[in-house]
PDB file of C-alpha atoms and ligand atoms in Angstrom:
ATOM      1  CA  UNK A   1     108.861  80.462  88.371  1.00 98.00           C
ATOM      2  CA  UNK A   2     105.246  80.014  89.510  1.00 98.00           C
ATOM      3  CA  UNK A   3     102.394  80.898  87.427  1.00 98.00           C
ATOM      4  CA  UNK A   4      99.347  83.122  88.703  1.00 98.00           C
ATOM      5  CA  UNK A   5      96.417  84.150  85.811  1.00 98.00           C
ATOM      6  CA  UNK A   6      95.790  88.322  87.006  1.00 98.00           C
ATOM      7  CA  UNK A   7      91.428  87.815  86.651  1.00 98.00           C
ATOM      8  CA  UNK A   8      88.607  87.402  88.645  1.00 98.00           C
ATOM      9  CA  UNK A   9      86.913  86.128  85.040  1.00 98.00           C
ATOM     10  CA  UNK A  10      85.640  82.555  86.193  1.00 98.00           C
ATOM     11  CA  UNK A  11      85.734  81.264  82.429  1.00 98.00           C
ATOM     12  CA  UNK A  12      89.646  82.508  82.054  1.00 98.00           C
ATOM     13  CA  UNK A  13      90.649  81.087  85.411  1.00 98.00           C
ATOM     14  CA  UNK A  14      89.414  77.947  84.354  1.00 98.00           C
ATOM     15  CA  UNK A  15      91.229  77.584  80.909  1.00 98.00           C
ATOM     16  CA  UNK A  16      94.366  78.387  82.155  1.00 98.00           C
ATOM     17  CA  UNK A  17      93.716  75.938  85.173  1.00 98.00           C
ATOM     18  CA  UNK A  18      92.847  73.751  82.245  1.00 98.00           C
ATOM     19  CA  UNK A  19      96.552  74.125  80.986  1.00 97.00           C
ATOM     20  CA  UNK A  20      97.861  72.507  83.995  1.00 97.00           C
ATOM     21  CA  UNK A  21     100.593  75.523  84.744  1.00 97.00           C
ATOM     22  CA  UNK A  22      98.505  77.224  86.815  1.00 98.00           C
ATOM     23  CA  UNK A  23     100.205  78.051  90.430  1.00 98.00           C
ATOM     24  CA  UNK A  24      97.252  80.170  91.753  1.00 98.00           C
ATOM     25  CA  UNK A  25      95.119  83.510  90.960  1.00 98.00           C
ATOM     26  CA  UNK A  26      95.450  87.380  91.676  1.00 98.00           C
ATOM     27  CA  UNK A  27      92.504  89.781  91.865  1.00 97.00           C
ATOM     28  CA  UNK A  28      92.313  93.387  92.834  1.00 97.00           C
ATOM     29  CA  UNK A  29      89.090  95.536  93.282  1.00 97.00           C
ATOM     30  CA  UNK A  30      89.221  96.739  89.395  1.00 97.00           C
ATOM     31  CA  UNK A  31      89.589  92.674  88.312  1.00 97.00           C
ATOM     32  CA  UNK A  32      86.164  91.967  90.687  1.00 98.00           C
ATOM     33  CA  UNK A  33      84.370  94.973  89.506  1.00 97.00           C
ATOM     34  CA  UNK A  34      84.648  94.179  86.177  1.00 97.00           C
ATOM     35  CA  UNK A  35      83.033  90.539  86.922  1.00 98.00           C
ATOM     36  CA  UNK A  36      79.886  92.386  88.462  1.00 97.00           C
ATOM     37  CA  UNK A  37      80.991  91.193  91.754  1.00 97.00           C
ATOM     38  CA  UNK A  38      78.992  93.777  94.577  1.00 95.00           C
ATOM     39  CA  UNK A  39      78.778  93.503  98.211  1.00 95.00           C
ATOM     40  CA  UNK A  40      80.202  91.706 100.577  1.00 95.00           C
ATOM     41  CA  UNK A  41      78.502  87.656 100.145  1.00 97.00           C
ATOM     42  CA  UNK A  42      79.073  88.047  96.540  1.00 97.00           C
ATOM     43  CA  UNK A  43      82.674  89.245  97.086  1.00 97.00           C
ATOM     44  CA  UNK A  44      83.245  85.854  99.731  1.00 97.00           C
ATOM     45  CA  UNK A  45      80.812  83.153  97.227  1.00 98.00           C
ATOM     46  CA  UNK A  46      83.479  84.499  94.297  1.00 98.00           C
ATOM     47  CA  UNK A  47      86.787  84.104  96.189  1.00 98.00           C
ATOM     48  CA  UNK A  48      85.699  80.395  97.738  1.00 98.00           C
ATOM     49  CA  UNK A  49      84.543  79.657  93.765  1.00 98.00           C
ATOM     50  CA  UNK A  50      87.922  80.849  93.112  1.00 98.00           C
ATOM     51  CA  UNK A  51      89.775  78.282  95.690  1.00 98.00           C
ATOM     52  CA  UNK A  52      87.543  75.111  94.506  1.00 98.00           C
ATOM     53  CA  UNK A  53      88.738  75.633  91.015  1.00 98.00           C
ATOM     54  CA  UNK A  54      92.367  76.425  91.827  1.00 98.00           C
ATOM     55  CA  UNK A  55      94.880  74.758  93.995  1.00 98.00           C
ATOM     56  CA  UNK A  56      97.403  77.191  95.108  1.00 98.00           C
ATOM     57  CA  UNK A  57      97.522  80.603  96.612  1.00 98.00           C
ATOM     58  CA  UNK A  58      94.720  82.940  95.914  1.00 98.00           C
ATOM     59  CA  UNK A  59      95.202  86.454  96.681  1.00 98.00           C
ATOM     60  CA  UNK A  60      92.051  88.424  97.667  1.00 98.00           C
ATOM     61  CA  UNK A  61      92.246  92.478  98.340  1.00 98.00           C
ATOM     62  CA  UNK A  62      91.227  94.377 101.110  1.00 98.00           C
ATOM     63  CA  UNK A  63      89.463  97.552 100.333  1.00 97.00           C
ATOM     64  CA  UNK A  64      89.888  99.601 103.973  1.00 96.00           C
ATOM     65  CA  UNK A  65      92.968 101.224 104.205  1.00 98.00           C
ATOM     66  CA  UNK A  66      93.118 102.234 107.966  1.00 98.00           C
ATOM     67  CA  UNK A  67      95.021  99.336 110.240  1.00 98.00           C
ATOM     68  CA  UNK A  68      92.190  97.972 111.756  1.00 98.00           C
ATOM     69  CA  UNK A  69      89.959  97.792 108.751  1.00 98.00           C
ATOM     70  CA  UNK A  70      92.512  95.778 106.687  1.00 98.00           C
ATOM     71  CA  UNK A  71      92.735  93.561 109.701  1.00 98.00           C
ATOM     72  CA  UNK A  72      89.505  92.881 109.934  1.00 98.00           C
ATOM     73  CA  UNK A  73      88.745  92.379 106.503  1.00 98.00           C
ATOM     74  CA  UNK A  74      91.622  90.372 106.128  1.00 98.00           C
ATOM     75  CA  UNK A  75      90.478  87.945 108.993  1.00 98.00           C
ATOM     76  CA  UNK A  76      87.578  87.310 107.187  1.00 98.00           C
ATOM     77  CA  UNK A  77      89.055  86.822 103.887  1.00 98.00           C
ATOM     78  CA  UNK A  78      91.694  84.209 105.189  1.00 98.00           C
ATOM     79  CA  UNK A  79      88.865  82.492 107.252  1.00 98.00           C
ATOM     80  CA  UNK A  80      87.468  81.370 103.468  1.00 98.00           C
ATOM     81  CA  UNK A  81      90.023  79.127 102.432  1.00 98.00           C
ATOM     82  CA  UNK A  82      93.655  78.168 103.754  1.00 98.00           C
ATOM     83  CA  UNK A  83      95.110  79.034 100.424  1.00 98.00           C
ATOM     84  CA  UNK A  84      93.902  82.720 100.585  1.00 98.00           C
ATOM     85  CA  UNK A  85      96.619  85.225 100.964  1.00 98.00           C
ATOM     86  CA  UNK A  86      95.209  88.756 101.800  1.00 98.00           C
ATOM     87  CA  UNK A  87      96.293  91.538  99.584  1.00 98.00           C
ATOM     88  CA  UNK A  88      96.787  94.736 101.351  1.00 98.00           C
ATOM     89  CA  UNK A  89      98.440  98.012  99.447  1.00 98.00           C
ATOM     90  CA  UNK A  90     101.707  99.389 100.576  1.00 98.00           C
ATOM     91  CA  UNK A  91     100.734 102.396 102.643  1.00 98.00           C
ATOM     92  CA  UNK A  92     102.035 102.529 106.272  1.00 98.00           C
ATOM     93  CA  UNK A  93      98.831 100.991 107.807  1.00 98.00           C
ATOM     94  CA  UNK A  94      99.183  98.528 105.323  1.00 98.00           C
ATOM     95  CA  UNK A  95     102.379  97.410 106.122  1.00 98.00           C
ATOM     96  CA  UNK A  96     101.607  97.246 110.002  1.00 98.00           C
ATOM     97  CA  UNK A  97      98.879  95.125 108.972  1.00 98.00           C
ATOM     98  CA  UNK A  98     101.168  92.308 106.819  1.00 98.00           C
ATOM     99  CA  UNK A  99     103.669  92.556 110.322  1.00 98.00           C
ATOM    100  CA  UNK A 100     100.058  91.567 112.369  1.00 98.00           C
ATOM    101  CA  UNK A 101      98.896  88.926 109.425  1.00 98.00           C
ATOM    102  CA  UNK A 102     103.454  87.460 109.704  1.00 98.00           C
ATOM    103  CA  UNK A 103     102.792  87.028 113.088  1.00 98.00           C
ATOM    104  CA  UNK A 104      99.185  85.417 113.243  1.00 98.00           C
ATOM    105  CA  UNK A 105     100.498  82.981 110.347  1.00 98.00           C
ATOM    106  CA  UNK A 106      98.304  84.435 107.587  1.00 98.00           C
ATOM    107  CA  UNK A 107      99.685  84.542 104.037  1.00 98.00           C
ATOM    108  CA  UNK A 108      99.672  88.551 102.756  1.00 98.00           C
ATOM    109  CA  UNK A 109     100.644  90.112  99.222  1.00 98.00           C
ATOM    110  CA  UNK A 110     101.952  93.287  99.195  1.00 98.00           C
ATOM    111  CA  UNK A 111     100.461  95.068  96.143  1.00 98.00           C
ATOM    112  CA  UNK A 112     100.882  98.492  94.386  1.00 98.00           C
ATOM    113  CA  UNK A 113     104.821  98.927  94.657  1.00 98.00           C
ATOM    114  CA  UNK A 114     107.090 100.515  92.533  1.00 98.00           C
ATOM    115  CA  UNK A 115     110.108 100.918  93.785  1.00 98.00           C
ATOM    116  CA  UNK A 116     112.732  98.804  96.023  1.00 98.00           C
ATOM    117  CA  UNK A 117     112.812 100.826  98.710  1.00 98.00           C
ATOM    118  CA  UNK A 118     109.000  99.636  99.207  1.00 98.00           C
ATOM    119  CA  UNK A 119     110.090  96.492  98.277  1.00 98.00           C
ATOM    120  CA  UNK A 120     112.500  96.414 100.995  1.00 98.00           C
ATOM    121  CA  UNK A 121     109.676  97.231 103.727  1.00 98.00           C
ATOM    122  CA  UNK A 122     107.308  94.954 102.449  1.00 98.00           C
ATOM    123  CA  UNK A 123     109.667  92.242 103.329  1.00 98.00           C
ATOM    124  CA  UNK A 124     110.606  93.321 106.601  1.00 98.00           C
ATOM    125  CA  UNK A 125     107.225  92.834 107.849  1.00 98.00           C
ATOM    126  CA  UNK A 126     107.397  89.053 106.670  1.00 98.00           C
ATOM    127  CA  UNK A 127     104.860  89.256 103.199  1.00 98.00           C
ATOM    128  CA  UNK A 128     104.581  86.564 101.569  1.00 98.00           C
ATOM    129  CA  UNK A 129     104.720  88.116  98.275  1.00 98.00           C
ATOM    130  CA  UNK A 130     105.368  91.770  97.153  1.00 98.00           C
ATOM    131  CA  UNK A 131     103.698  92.539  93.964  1.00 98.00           C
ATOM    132  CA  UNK A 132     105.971  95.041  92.162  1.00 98.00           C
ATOM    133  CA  UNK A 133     103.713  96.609  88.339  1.00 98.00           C
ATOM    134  CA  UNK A 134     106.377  96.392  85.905  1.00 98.00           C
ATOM    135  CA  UNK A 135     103.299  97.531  83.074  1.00 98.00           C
ATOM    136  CA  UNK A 136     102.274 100.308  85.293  1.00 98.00           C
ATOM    137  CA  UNK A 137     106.272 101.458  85.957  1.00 98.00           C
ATOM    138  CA  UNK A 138     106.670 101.290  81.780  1.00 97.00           C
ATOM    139  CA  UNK A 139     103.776 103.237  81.059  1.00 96.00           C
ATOM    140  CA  UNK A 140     105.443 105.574  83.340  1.00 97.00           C
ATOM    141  CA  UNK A 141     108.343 105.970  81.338  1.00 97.00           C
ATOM    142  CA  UNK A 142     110.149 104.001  83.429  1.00 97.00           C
ATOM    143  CA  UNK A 143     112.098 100.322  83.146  1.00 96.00           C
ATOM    144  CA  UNK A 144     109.446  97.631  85.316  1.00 97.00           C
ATOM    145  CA  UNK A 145     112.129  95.095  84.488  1.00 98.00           C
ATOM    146  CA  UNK A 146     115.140  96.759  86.093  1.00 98.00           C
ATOM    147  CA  UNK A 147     112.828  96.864  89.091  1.00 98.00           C
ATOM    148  CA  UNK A 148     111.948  93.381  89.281  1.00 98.00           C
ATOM    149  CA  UNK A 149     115.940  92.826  89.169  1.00 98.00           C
ATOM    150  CA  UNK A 150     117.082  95.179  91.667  1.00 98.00           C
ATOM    151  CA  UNK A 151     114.262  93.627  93.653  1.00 98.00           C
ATOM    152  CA  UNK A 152     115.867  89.956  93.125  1.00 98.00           C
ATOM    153  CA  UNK A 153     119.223  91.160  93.763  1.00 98.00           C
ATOM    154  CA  UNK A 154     118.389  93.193  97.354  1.00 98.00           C
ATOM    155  CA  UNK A 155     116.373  89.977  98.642  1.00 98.00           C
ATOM    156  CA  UNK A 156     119.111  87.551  97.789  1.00 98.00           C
ATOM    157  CA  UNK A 157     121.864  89.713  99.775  1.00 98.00           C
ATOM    158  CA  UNK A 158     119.742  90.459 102.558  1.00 98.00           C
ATOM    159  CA  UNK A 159     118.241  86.881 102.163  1.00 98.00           C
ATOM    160  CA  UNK A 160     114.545  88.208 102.332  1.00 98.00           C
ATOM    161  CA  UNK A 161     112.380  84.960 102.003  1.00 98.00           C
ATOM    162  CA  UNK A 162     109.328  87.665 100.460  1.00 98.00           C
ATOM    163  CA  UNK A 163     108.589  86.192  97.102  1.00 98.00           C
ATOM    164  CA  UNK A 164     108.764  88.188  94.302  1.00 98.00           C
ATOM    165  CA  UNK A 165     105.480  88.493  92.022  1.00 98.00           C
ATOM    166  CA  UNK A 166     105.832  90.353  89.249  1.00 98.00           C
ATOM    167  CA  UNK A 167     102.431  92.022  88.572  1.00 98.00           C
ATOM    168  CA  UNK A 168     101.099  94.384  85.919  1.00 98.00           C
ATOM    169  CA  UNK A 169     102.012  91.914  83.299  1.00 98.00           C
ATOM    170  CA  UNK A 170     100.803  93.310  79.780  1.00 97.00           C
ATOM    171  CA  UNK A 171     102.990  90.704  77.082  1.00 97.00           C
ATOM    172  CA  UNK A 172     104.636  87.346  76.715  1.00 98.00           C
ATOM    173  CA  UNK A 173     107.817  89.322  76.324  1.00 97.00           C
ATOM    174  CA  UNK A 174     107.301  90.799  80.181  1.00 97.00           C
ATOM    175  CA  UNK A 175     106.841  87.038  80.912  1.00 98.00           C
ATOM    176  CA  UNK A 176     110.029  86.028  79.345  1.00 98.00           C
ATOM    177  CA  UNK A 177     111.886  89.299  80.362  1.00 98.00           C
ATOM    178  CA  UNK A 178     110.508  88.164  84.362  1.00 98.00           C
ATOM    179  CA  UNK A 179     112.088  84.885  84.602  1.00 98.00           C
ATOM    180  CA  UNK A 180     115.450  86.214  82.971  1.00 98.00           C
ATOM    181  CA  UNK A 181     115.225  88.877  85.741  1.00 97.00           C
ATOM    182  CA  UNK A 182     114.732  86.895  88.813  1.00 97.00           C
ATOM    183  CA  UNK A 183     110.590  86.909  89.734  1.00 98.00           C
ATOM    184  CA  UNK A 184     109.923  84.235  91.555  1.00 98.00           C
ATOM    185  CA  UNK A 185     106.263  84.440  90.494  1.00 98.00           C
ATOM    186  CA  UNK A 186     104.281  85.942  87.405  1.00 98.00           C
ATOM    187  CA  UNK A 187     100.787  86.782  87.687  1.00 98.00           C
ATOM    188  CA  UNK A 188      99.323  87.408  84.015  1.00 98.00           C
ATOM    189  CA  UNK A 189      96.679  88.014  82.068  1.00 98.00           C
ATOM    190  CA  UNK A 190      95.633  84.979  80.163  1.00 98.00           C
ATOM    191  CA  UNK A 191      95.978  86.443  76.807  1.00 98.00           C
ATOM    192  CA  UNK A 192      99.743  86.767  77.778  1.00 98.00           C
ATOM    193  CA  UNK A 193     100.454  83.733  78.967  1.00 98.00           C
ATOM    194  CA  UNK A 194      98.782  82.107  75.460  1.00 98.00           C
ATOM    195  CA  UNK A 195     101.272  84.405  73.938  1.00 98.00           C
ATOM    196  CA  UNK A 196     103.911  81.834  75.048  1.00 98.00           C
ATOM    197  CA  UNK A 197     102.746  79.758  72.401  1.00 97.00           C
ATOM    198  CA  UNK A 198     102.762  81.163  69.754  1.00 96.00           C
ATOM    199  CA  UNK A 199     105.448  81.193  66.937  1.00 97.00           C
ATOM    200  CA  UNK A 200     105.066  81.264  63.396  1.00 97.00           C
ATOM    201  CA  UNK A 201     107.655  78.598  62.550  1.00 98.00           C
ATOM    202  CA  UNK A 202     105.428  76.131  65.069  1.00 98.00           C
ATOM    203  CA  UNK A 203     102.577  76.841  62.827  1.00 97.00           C
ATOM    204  CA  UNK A 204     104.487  76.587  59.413  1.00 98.00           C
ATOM    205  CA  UNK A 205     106.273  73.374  60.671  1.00 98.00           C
ATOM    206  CA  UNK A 206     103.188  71.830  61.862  1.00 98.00           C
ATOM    207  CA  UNK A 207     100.908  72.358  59.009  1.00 98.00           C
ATOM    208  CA  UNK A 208     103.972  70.703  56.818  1.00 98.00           C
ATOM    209  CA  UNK A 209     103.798  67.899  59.147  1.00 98.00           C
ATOM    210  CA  UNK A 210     100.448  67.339  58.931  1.00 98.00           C
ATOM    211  CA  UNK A 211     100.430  67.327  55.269  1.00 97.00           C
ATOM    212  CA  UNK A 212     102.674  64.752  55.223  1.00 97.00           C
ATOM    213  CA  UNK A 213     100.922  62.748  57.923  1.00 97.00           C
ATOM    214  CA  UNK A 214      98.090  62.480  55.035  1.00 96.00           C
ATOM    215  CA  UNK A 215     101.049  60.514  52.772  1.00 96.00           C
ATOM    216  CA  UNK A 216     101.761  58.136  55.764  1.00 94.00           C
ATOM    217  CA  UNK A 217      97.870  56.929  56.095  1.00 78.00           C
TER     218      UNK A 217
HETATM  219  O1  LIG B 301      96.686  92.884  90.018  1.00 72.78           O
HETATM  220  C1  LIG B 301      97.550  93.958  89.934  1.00 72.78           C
HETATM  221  C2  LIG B 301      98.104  94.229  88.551  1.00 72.78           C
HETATM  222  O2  LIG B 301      98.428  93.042  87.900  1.00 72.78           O
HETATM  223  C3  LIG B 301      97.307  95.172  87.721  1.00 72.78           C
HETATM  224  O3  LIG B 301      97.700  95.188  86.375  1.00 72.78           O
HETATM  225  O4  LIG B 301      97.283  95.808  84.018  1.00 72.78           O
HETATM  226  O5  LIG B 301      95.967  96.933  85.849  1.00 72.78           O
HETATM  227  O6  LIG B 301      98.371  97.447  85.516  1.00 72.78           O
HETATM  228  P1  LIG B 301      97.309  96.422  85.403  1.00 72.78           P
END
């Protein structure tokens, strides 16, 4: 299971980078607004700062929603960096748009779905990745996990090659919970991903350790 850190936040992206499990970097208008990012040059500089400090697939959002605004913005967007992939939401221009991205050999995530169904079309039109919000779905009342494995299950039978990136990630537990359930990617917060580490028996174990280290000197 790949590894994606859900932030446009420079300083976070670079930490987890630091980690050396970092698989690439998700960002969606909210992320970039909350980084002050305004206007178009400031929206490109950010996503090429993005792609120098991370190797791997870095998914940038369009913000039109008619077909030929997402394709144009998208154009632009992959022209930045090869490892861009162009986020576009599941609405029906949107998914005419990831068919025109397939078939012009441009990478595309398919964001904002909850349910297989949209799942299902997302694939069809070749996307790279669909981005199902299991947080958003439990807030909702609803199970994000079961989604993410009905999701696994459907594009194994039908042998989809759409990756599945599990988005909307709000624990470690989600993390955990994603793997188990067949996500072929997690894209995360990096609080949650730090939550990985922790245990309290790792703590109490090594502070005994290092108090005996102390009689070894
Ligand atoms: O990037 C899309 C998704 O991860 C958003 O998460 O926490 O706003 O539901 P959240």
């Amino acid at each position: 299971m790949k590894f994606f850190i859900d932030t446009a936040n420079l300083a976070q992206i670079k930490e987890a980078n630091d980690l050396g499990i970092l698989d690439g970097v998700t960002t969606n208008p909210s992320l970039m607004a909350k980084e002050g990012i305004k206007g178009e040059a400031a929206i490109m500089q950010h996503y090429e700062t993005i792609c120098e400090l991370v190797d791997g697939d870095i998914s940038a959002e369009v913000l039109g929603t008619s077909f030929e605004g997402i394709i144009e913005e998208g154009k632009k967007l992959a022209a930045i960096h090869p490892n861009i992939v162009v986020k576009v939401p599941m609405i029906k221009d949107g998914i005419k748009a990831i068919k025109w991205f397939t078939d012009n050999g441009i990478k595309t995530n398919c964001t904002l779905v909850f349910s297989a169904g949209q799942a299902i079309l997302a694939a069809k039109a070749g996307a790279s990745y669909v981005s199902p919000f299991i947080g958003r779905i439990d807030d909702s009342g609803w199970d994000g996990m079961q989604l993410i494995a009905q999701i696994a299950s459907i594009y194994q039978i039908q042998g989809f090659k759409t990756e599945i990136l599990a988005a909307s990630i709000r624990n470690a537990n989600h993390i955990i919970a994603c793997a188990e359930a067949g996500a072929d990617v997690i894209t995360s917060p990096l609080e949650s991903i730090l939550g990985l580490l922790k245990h309290p028996l790792t703590d109490i174990g090594l502070a005994k350790f290092l108090e005996d280290a102390k009689k070894m000197g």
